[in-house]
Structure formats: C-alpha cells, structure tokens
PDB file of N, CA and C in Angstrom:
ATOM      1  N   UNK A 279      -4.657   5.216  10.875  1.00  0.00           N
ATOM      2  CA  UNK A 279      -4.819   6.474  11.525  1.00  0.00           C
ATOM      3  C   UNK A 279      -6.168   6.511  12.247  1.00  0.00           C
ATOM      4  N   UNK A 280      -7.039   6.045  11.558  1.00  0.00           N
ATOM      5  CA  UNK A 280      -8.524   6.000  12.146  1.00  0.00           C
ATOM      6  C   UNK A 280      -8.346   5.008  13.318  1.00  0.00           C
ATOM      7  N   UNK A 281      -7.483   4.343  13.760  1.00  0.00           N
ATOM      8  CA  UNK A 281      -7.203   3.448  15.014  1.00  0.00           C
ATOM      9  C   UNK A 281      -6.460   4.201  16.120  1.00  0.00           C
ATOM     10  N   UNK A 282      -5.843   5.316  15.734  1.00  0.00           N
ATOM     11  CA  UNK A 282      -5.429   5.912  16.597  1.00  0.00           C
ATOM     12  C   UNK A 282      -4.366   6.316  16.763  1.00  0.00           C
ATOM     13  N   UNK A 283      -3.516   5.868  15.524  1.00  0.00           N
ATOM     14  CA  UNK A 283      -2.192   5.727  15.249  1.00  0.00           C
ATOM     15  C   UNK A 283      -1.799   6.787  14.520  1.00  0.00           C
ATOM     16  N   UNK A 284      -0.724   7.883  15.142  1.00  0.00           N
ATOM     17  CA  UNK A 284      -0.419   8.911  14.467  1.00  0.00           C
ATOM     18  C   UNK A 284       0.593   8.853  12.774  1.00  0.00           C
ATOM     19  N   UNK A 285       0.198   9.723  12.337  1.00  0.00           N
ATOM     20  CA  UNK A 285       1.418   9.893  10.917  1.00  0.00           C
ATOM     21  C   UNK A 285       2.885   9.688  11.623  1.00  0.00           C
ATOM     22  N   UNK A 286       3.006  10.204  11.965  1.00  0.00           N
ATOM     23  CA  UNK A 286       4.675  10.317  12.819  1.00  0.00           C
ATOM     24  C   UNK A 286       5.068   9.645  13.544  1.00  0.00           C
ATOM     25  N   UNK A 287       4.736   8.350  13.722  1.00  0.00           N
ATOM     26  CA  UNK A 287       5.088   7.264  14.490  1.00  0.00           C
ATOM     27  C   UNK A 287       5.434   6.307  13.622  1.00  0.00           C
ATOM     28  N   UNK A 288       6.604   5.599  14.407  1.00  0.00           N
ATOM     29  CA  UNK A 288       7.221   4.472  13.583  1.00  0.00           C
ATOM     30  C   UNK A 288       5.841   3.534  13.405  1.00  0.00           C
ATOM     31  N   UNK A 289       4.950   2.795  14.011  1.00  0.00           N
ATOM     32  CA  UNK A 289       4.357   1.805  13.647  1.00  0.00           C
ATOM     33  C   UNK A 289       3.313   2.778  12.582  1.00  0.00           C
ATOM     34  N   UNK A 290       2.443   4.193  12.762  1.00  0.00           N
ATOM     35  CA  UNK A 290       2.075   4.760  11.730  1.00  0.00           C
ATOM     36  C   UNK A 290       2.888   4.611  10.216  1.00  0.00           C
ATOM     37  N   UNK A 291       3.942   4.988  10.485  1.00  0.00           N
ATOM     38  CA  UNK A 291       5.008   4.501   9.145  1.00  0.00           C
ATOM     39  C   UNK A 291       5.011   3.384   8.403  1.00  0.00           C
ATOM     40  N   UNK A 292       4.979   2.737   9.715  1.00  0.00           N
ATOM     41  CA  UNK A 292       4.781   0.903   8.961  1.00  0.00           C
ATOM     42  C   UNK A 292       3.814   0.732   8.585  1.00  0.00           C
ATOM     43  N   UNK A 293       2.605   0.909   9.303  1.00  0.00           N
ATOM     44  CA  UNK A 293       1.333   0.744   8.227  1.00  0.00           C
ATOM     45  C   UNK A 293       1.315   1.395   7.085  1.00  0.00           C
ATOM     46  N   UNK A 294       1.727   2.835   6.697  1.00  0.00           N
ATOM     47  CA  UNK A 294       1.484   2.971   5.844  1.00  0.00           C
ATOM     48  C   UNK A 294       1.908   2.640   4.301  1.00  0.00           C
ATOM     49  N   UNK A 295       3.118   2.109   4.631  1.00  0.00           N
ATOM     50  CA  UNK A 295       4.242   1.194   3.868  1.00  0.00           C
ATOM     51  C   UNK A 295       3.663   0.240   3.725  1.00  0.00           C
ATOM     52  N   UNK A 296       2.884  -0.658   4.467  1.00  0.00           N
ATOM     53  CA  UNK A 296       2.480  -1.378   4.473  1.00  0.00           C
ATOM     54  C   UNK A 296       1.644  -1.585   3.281  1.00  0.00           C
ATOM     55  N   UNK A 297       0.196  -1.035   3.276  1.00  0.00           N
ATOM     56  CA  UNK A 297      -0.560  -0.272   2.706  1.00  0.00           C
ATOM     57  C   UNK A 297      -0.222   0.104   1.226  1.00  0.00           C
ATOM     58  N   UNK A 298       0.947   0.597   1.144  1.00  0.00           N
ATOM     59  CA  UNK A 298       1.207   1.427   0.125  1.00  0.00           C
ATOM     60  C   UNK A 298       1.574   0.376  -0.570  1.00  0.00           C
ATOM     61  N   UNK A 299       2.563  -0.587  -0.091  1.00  0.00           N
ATOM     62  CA  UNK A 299       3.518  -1.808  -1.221  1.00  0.00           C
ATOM     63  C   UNK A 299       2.053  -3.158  -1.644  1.00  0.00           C
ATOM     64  N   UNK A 300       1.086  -2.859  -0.612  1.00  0.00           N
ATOM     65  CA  UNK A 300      -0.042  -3.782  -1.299  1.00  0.00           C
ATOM     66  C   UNK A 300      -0.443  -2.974  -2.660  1.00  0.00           C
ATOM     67  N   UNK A 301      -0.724  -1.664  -2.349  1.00  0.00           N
ATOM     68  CA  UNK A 301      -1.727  -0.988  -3.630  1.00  0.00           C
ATOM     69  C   UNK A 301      -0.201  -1.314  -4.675  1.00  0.00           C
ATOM     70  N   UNK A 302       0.612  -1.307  -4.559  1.00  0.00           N
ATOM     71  CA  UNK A 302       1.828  -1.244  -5.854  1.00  0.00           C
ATOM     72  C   UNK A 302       1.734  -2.907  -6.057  1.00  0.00           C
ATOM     73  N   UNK A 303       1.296  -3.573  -4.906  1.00  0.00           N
ATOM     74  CA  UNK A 303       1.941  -4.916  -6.207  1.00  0.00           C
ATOM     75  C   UNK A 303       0.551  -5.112  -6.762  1.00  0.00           C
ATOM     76  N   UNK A 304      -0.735  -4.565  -6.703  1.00  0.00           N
ATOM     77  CA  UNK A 304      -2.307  -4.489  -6.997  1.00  0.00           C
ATOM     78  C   UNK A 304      -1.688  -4.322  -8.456  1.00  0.00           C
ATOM     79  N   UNK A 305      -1.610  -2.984  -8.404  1.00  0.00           N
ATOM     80  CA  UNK A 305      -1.125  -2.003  -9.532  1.00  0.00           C
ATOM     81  C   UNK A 305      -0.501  -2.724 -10.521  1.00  0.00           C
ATOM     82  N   UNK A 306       0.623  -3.292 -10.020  1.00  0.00           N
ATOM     83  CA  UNK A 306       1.466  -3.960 -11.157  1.00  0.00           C
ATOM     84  C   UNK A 306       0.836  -5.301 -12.088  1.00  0.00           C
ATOM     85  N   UNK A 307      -0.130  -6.443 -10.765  1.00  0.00           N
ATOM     86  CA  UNK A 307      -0.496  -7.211 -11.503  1.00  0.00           C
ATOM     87  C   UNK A 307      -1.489  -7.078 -12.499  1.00  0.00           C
ATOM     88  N   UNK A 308      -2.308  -5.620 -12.202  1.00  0.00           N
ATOM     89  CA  UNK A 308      -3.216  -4.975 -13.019  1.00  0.00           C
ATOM     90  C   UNK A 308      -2.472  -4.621 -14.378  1.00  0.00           C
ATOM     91  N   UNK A 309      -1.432  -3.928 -14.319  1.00  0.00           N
ATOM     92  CA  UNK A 309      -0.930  -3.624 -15.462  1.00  0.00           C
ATOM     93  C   UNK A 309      -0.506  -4.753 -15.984  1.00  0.00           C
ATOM     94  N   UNK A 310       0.120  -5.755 -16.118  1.00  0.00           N
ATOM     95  CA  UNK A 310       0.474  -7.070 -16.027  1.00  0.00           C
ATOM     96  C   UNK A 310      -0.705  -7.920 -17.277  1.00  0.00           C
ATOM     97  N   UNK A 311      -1.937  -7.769 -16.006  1.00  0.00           N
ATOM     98  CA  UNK A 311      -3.088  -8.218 -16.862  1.00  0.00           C
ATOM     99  C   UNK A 311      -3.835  -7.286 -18.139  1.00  0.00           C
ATOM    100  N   UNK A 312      -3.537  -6.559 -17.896  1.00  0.00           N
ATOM    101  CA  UNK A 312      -4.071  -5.418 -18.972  1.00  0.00           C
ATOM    102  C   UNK A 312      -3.262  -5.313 -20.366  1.00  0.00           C
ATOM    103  N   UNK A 313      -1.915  -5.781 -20.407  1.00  0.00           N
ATOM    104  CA  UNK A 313      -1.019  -5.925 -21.351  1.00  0.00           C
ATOM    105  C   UNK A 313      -1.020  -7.530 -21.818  1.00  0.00           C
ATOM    106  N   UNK A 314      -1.356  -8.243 -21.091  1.00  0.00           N
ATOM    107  CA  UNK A 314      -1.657  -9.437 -21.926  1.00  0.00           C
ATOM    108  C   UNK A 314      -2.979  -9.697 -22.586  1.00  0.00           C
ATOM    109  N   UNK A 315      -3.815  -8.935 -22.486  1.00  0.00           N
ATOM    110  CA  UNK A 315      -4.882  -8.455 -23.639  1.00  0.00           C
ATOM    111  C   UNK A 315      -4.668  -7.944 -24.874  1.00  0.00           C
TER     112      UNK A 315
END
C-alpha cells in the first residue's frame, strides 16, 4: 500500500495474500518449534 497500491485492487489483493500466507507459514514453524521443546 505504501507503494501505491490500493486495498481494492486485484494486485493489492495479491500482495496481501501474499504477505499474509508468509506470516502463517512463520507462525506455524514457530509453533512447530515451540512444541518440540
């Protein structure tokens, strides 16, 4: 968005999907590692 790219646009969309499925697979390998402790 700070590039210029609106919420409501398909490529806005895609980034943010984008974005979003990195922080979830972050997330998961975090939890992942936190349970094998």
């Amino acid at each position: 968005m700070a590039q210029g790219h609106s919420y409501d646009s398909d490529e806005g969309r895609a980034i943010c999907g984008s974005i979003s499925a990195i922080m979830t697979g972050v997330a998961y390998a975090t939890s992942a590692e936190i349970a094998s402790e």
